C-alpha positions as protocol buffer text, in pm:
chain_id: "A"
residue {
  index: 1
  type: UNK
  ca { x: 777 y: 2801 z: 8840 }
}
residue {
  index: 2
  type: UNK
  ca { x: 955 y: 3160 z: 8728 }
}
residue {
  index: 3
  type: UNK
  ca { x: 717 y: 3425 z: 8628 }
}
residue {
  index: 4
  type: UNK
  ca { x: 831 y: 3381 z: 8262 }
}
residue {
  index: 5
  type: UNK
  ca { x: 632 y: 3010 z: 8201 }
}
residue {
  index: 6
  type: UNK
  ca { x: 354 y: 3174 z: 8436 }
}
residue {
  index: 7
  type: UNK
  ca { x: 329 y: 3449 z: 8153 }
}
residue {
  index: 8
  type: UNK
  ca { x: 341 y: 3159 z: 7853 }
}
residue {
  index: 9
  type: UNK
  ca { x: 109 y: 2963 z: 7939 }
}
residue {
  index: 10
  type: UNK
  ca { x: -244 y: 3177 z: 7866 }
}
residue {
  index: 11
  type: UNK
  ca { x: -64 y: 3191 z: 7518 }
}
residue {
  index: 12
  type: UNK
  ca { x: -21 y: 2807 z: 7503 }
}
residue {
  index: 13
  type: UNK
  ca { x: -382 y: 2696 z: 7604 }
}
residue {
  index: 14
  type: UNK
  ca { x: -512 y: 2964 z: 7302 }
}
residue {
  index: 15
  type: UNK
  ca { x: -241 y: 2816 z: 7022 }
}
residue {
  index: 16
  type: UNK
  ca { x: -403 y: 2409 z: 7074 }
}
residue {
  index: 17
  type: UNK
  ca { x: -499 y: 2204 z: 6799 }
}
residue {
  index: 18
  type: UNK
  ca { x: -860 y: 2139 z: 6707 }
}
residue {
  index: 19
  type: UNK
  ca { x: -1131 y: 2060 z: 6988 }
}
residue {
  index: 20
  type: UNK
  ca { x: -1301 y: 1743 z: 6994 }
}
residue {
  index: 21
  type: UNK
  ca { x: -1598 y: 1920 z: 6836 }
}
residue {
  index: 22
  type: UNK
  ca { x: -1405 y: 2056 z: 6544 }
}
residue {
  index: 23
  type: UNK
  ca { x: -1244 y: 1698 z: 6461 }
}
residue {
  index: 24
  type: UNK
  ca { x: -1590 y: 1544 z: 6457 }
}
residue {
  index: 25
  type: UNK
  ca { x: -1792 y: 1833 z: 6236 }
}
residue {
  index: 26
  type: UNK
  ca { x: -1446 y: 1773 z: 5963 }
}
residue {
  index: 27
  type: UNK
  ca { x: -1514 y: 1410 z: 5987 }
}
residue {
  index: 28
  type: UNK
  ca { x: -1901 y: 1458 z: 5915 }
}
residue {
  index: 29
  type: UNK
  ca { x: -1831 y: 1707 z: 5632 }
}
residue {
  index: 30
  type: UNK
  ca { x: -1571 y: 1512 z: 5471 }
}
residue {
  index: 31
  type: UNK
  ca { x: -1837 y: 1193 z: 5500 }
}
residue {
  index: 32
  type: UNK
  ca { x: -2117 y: 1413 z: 5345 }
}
residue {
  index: 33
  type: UNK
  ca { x: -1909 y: 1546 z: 5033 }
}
residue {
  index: 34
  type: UNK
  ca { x: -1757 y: 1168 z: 5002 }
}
residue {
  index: 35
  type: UNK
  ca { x: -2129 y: 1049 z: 4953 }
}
residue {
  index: 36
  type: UNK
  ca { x: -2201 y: 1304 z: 4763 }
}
residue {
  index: 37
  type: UNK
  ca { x: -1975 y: 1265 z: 4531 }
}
residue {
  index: 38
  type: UNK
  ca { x: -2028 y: 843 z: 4532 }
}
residue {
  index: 39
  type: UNK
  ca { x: -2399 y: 942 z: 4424 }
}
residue {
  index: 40
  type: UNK
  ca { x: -2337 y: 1164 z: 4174 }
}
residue {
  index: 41
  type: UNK
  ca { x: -2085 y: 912 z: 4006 }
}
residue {
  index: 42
  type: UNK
  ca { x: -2376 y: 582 z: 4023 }
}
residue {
  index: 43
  type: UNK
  ca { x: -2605 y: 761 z: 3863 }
}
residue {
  index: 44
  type: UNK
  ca { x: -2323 y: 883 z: 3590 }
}
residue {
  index: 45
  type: UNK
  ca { x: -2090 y: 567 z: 3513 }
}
residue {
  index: 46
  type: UNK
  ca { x: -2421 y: 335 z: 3416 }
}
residue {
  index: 47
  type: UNK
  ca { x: -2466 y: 588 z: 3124 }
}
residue {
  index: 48
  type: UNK
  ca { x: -2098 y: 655 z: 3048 }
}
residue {
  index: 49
  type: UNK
  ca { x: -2020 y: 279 z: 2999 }
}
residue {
  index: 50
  type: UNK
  ca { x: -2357 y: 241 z: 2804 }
}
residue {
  index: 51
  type: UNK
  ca { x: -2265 y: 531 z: 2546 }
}
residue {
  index: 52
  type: UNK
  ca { x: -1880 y: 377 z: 2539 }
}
residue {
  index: 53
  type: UNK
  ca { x: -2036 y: 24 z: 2478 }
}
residue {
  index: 54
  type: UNK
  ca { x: -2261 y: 195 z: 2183 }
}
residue {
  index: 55
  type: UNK
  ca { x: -1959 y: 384 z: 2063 }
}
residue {
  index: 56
  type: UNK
  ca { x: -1742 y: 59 z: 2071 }
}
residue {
  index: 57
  type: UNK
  ca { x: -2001 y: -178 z: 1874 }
}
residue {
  index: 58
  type: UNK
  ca { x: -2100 y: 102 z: 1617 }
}
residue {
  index: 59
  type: UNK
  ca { x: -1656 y: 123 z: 1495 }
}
residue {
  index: 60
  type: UNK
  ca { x: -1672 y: -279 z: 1477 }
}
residue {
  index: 61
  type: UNK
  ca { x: -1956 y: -264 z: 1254 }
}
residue {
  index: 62
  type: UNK
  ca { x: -1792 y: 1 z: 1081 }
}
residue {
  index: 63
  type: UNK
  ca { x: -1447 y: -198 z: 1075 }
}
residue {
  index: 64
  type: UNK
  ca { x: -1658 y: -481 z: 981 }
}
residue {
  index: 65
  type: UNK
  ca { x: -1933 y: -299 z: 656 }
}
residue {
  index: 66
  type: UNK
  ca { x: -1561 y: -182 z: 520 }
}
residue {
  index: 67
  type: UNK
  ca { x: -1431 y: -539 z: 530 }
}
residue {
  index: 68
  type: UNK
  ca { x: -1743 y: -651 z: 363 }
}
residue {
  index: 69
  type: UNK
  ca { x: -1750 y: -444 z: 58 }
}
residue {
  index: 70
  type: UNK
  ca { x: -1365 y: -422 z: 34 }
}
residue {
  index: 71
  type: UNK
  ca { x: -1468 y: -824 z: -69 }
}
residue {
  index: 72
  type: UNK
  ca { x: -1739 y: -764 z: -245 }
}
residue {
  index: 73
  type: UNK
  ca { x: -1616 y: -507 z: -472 }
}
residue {
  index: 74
  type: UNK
  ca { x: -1285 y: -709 z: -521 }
}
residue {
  index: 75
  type: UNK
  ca { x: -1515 y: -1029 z: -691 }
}
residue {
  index: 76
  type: UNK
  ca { x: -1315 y: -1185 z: -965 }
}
residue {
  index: 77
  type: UNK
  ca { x: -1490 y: -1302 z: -1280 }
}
residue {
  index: 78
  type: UNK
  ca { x: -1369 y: -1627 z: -1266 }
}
residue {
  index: 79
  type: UNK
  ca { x: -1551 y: -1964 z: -1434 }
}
residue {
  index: 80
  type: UNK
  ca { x: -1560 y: -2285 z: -1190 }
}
residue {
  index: 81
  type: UNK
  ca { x: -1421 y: -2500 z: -1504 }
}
residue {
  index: 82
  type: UNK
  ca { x: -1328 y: -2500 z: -1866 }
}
residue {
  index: 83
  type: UNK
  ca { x: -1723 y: -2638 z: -1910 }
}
residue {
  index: 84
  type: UNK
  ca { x: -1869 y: -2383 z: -1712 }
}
residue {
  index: 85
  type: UNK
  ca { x: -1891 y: -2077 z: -1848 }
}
residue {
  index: 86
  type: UNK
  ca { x: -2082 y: -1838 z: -1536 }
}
residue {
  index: 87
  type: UNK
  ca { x: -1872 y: -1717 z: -1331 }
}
residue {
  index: 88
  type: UNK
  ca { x: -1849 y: -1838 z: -934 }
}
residue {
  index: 89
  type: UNK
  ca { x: -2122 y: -1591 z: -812 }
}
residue {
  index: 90
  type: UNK
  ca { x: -2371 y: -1700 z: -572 }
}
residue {
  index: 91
  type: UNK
  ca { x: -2580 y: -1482 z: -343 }
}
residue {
  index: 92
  type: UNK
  ca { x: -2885 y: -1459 z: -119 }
}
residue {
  index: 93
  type: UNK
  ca { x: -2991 y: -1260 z: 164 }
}
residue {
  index: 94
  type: UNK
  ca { x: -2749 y: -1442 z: 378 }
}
residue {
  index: 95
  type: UNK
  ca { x: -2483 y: -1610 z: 202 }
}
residue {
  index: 96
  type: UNK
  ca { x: -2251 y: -1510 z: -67 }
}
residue {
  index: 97
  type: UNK
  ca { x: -1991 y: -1685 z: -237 }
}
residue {
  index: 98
  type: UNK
  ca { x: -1738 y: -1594 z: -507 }
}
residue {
  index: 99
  type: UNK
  ca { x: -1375 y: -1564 z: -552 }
}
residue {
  index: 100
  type: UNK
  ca { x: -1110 y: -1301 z: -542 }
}
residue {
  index: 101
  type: UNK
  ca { x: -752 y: -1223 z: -507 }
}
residue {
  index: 102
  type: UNK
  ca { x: -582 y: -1238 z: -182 }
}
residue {
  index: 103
  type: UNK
  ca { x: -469 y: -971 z: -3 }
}
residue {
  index: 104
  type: UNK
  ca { x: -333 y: -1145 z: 319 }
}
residue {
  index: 105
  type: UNK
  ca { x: 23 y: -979 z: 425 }
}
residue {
  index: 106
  type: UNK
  ca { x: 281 y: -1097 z: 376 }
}
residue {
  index: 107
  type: UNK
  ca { x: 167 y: -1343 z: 125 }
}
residue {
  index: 108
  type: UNK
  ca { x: 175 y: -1373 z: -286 }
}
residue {
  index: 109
  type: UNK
  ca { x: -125 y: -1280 z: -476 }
}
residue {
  index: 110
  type: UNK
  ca { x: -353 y: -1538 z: -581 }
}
residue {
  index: 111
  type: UNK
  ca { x: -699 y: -1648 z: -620 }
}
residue {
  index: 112
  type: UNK
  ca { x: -928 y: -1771 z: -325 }
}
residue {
  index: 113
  type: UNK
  ca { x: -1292 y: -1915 z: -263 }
}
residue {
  index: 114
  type: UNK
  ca { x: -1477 y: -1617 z: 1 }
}
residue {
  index: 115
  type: UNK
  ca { x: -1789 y: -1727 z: 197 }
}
residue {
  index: 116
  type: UNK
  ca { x: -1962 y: -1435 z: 369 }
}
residue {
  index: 117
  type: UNK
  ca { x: -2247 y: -1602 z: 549 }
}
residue {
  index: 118
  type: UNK
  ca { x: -2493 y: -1540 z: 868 }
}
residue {
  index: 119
  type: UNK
  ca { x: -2483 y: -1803 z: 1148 }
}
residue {
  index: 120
  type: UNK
  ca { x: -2590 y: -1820 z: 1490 }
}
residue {
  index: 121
  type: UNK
  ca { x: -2376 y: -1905 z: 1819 }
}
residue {
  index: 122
  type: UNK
  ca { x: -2402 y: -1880 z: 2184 }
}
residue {
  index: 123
  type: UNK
  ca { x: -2386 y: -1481 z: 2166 }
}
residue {
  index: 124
  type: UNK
  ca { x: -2646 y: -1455 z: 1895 }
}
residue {
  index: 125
  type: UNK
  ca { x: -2612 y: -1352 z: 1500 }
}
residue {
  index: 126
  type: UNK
  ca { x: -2272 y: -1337 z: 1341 }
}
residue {
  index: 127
  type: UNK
  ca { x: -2162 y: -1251 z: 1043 }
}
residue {
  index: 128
  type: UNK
  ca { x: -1847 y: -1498 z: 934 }
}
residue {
  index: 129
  type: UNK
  ca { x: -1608 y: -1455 z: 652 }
}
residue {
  index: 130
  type: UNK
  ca { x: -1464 y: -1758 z: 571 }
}
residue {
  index: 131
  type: UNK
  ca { x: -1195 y: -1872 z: 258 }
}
residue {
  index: 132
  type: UNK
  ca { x: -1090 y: -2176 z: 102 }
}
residue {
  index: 133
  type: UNK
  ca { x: -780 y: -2187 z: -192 }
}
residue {
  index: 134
  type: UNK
  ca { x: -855 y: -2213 z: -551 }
}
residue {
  index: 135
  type: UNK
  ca { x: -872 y: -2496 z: -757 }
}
residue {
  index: 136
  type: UNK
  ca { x: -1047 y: -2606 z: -1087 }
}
residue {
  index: 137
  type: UNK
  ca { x: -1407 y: -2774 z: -1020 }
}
residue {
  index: 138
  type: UNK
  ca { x: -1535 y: -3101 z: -1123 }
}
residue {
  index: 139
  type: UNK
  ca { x: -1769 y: -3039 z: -1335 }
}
residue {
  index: 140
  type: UNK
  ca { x: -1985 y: -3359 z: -1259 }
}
residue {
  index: 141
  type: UNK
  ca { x: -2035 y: -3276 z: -883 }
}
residue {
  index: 142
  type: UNK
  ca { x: -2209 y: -2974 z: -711 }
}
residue {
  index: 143
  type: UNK
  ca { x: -1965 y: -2629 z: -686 }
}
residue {
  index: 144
  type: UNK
  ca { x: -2055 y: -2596 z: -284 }
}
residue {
  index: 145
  type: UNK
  ca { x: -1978 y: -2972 z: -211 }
}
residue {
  index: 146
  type: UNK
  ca { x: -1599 y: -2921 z: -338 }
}
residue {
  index: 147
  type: UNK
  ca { x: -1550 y: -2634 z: -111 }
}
residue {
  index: 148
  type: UNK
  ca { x: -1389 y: -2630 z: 205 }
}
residue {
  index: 149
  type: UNK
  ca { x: -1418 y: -2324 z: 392 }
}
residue {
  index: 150
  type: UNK
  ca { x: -1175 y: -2231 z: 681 }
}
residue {
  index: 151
  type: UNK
  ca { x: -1010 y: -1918 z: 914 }
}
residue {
  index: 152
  type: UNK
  ca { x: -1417 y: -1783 z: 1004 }
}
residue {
  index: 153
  type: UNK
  ca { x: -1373 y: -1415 z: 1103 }
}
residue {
  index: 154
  type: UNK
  ca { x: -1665 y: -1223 z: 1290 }
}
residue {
  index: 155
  type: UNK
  ca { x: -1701 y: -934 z: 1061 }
}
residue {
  index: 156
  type: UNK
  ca { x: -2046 y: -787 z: 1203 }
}
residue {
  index: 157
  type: UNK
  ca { x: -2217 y: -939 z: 1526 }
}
residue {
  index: 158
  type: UNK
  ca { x: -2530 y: -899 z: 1706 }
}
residue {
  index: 159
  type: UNK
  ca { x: -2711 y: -679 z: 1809 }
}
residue {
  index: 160
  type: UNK
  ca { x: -2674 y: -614 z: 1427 }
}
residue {
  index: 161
  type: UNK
  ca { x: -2776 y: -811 z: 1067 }
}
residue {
  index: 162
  type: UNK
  ca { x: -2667 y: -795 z: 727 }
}
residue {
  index: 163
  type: UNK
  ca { x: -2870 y: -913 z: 444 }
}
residue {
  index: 164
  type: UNK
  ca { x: -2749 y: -899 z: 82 }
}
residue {
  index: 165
  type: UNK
  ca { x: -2881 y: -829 z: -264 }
}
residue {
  index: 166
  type: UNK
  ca { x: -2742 y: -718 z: -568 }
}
residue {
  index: 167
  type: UNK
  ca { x: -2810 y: -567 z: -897 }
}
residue {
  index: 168
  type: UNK
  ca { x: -2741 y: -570 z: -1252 }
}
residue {
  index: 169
  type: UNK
  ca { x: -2722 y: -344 z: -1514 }
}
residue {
  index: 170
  type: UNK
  ca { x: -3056 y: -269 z: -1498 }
}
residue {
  index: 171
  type: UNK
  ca { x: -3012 y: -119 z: -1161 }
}
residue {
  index: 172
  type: UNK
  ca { x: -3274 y: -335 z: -977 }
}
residue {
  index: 173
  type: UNK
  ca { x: -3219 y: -466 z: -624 }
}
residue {
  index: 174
  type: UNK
  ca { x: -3245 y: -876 z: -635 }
}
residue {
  index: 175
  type: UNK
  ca { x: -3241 y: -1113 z: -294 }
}
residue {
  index: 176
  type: UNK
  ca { x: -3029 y: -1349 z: -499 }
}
residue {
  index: 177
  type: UNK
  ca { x: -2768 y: -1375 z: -746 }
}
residue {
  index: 178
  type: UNK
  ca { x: -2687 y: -1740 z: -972 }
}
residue {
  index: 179
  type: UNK
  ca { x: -2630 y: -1861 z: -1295 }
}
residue {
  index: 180
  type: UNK
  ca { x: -2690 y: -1507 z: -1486 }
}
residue {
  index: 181
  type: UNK
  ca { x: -2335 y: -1536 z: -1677 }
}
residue {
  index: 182
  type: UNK
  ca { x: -2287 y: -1224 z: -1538 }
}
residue {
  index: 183
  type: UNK
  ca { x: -2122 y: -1066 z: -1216 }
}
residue {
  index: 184
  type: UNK
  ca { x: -2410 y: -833 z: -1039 }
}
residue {
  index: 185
  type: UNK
  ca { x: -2246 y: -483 z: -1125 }
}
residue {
  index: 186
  type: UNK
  ca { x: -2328 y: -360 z: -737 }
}
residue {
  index: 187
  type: UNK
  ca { x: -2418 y: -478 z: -409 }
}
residue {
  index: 188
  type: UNK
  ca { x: -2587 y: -386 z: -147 }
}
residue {
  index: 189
  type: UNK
  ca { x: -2525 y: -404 z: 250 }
}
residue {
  index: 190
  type: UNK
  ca { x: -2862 y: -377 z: 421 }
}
residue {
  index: 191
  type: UNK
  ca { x: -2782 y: -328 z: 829 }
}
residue {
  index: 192
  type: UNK
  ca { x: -3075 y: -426 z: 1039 }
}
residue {
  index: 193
  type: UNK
  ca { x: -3146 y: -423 z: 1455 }
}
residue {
  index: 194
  type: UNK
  ca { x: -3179 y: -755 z: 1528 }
}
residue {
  index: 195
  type: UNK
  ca { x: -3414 y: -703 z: 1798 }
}
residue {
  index: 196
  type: UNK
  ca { x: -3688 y: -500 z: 1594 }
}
residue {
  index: 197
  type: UNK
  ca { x: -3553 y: -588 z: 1249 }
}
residue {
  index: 198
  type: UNK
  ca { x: -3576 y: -221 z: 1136 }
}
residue {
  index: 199
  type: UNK
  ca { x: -3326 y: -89 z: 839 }
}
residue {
  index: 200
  type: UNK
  ca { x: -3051 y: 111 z: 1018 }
}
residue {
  index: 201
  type: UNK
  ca { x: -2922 y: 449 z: 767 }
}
residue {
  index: 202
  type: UNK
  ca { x: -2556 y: 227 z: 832 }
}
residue {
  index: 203
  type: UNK
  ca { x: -2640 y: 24 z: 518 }
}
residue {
  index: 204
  type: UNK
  ca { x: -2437 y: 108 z: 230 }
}
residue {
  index: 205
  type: UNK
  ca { x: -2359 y: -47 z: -142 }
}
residue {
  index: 206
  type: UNK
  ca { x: -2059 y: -108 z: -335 }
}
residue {
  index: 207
  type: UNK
  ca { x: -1991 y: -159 z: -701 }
}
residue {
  index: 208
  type: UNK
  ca { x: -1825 y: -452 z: -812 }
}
residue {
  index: 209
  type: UNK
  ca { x: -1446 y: -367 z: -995 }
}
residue {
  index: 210
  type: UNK
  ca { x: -1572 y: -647 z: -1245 }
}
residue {
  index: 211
  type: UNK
  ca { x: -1833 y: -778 z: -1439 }
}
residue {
  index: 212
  type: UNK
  ca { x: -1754 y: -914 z: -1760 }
}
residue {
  index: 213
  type: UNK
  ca { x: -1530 y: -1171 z: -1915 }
}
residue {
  index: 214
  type: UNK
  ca { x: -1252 y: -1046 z: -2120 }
}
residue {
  index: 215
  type: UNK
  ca { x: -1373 y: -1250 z: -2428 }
}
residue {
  index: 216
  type: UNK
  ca { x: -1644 y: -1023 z: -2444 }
}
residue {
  index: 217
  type: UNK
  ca { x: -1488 y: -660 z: -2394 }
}
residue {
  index: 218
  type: UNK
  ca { x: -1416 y: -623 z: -2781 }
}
residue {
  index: 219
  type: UNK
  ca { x: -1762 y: -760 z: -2903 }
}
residue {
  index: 220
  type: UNK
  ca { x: -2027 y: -519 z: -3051 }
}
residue {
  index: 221
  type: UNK
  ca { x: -2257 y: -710 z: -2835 }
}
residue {
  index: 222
  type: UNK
  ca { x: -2212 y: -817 z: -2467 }
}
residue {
  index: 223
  type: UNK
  ca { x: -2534 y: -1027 z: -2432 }
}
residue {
  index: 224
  type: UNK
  ca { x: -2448 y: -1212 z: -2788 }
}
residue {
  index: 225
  type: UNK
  ca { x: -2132 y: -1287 z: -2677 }
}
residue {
  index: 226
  type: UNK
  ca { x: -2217 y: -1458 z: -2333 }
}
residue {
  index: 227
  type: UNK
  ca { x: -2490 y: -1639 z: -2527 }
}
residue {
  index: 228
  type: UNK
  ca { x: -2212 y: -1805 z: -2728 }
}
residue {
  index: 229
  type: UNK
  ca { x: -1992 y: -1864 z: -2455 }
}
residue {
  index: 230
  type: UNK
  ca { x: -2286 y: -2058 z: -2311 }
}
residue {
  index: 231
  type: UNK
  ca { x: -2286 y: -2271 z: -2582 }
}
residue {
  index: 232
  type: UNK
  ca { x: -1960 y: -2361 z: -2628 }
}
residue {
  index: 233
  type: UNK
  ca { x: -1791 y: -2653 z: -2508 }
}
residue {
  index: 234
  type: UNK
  ca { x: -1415 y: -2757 z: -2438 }
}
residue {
  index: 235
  type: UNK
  ca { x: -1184 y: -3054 z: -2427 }
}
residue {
  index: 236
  type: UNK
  ca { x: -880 y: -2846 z: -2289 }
}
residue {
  index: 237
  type: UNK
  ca { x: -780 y: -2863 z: -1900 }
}
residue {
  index: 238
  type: UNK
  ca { x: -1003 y: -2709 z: -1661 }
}
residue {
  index: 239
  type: UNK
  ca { x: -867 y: -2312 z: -1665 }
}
residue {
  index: 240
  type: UNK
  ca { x: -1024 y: -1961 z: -1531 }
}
residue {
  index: 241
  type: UNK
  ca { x: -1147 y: -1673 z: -1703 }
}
residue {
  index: 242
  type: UNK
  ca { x: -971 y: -1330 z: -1630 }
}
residue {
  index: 243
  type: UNK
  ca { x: -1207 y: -1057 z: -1608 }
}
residue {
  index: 244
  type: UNK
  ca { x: -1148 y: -666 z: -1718 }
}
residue {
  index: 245
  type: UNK
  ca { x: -1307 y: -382 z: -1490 }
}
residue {
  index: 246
  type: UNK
  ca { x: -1630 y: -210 z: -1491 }
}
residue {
  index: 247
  type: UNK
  ca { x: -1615 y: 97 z: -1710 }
}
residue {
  index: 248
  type: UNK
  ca { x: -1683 y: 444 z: -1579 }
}
């Protein structure tokens, strides 16, 4: 050995890598910050996907309230028959029916039966919107026994309810609409919890874009004029009635 590696080698032994010691303290640390960190994110991902679950079901009912009064305010004032002279209007607190034109793309316009009605399925309450075409009643059989409702859409679904009612132009709140002559002039979308049935400040109302039959837009007196449209009777082929707007 020269006297130039004996003078290297002090130099070598001080440049080595990390002791045995130092490789297990990094190990330890790296372990401690790792659980650290894994704790920190279990207590903080159980709450994060709760709020994005909230966040997620609160714009479907959103989506879904739009939907509903988009239909509702878009109720045509349209008679069953040529003998009938009420329009197709009937509500509860669960179930309305009525008809309207439809706005499906990419299709013409014309008139359809709606259904929006409450049921319950294997994930709880639902809220379905359901259609059928248009046709002229029979007069001699029951309205809902000629209609045959298909495509059901989910528009709201637990842990959310909707109940209905609707008013006239008195402005009171009714649990159910039939056989008034008259389209209700609003309605109103009353969102509950299903769980402790309490009102939630998500419920809204909508006015109706009709509620009158044209017949009657140029008579001194509405309420005469539905009277005598009562009365009436026709031997002509079953037609509808066209309705006119609500005024301002």
């Amino acid at each position: 050995m020269t006297g130039r590696d004996r003078s290297r080698r002090p130099a070598d032994r001080w440049t080595a890598g990390f002791t045995m010691f130092e490789a297990l303290l990094s190990v330890a640390l790296m372990g401690a910050i790792v659980l650290s960190l894994g704790a920190v994110a279990g207590q903080w991902l159980p709450n994060w996907h709760r709020g994005f679950g909230r966040v997620q079901r609160l714009e479907t009912l959103d989506v879904g309230l739009q939907r509903l009064a988009e239909d509702l305010e878009s109720a045509e004032y349209v008679t069953p028959n040529s003998v009938a002279k009420a329009p197709i209007f009937f509500g509860d607190k669960k179930t309305v029916t009525f008809v309207r034109v439809s706005n499906a793309p990419g299709t013409d316009p014309h008139l359809e039966f709606i259904r929006l009605a409450e049921t319950v399925d294997e994930r709880g309450f639902a809220l379905v919107r359901s259609r059928a075409p248009f046709k002229p009643l029979d007069p001699g059989r029951p309205i809902e026994a000629q209609l045959y409702f298909a495509d059901p859409v989910v528009l709201i679904r637990a842990p959310f309810r909707v109940s209905f009612a609707f008013a006239g132009a008195d402005r009171l709140w009714r649990g159910s609409w039939a056989d008034s002559g008259l389209l209700p002039t609003a309605a109103r979308i009353e969102v509950r919890d299903a769980a402790t049935d309490k009102v939630l400040a998500l419920s809204t109302a909508t006015l109706l874009h009709v509620d009158l039959p044209a017949e009657c837009v140029t008579q001194k007196s509405v309420r005469q004029c539905l009277e005598e449209m009562r009365g009436q009777t026709s031997t002509q082929p079953p037609k509808t009635t066209a309705g006119v707007g609500n005024g301002p």
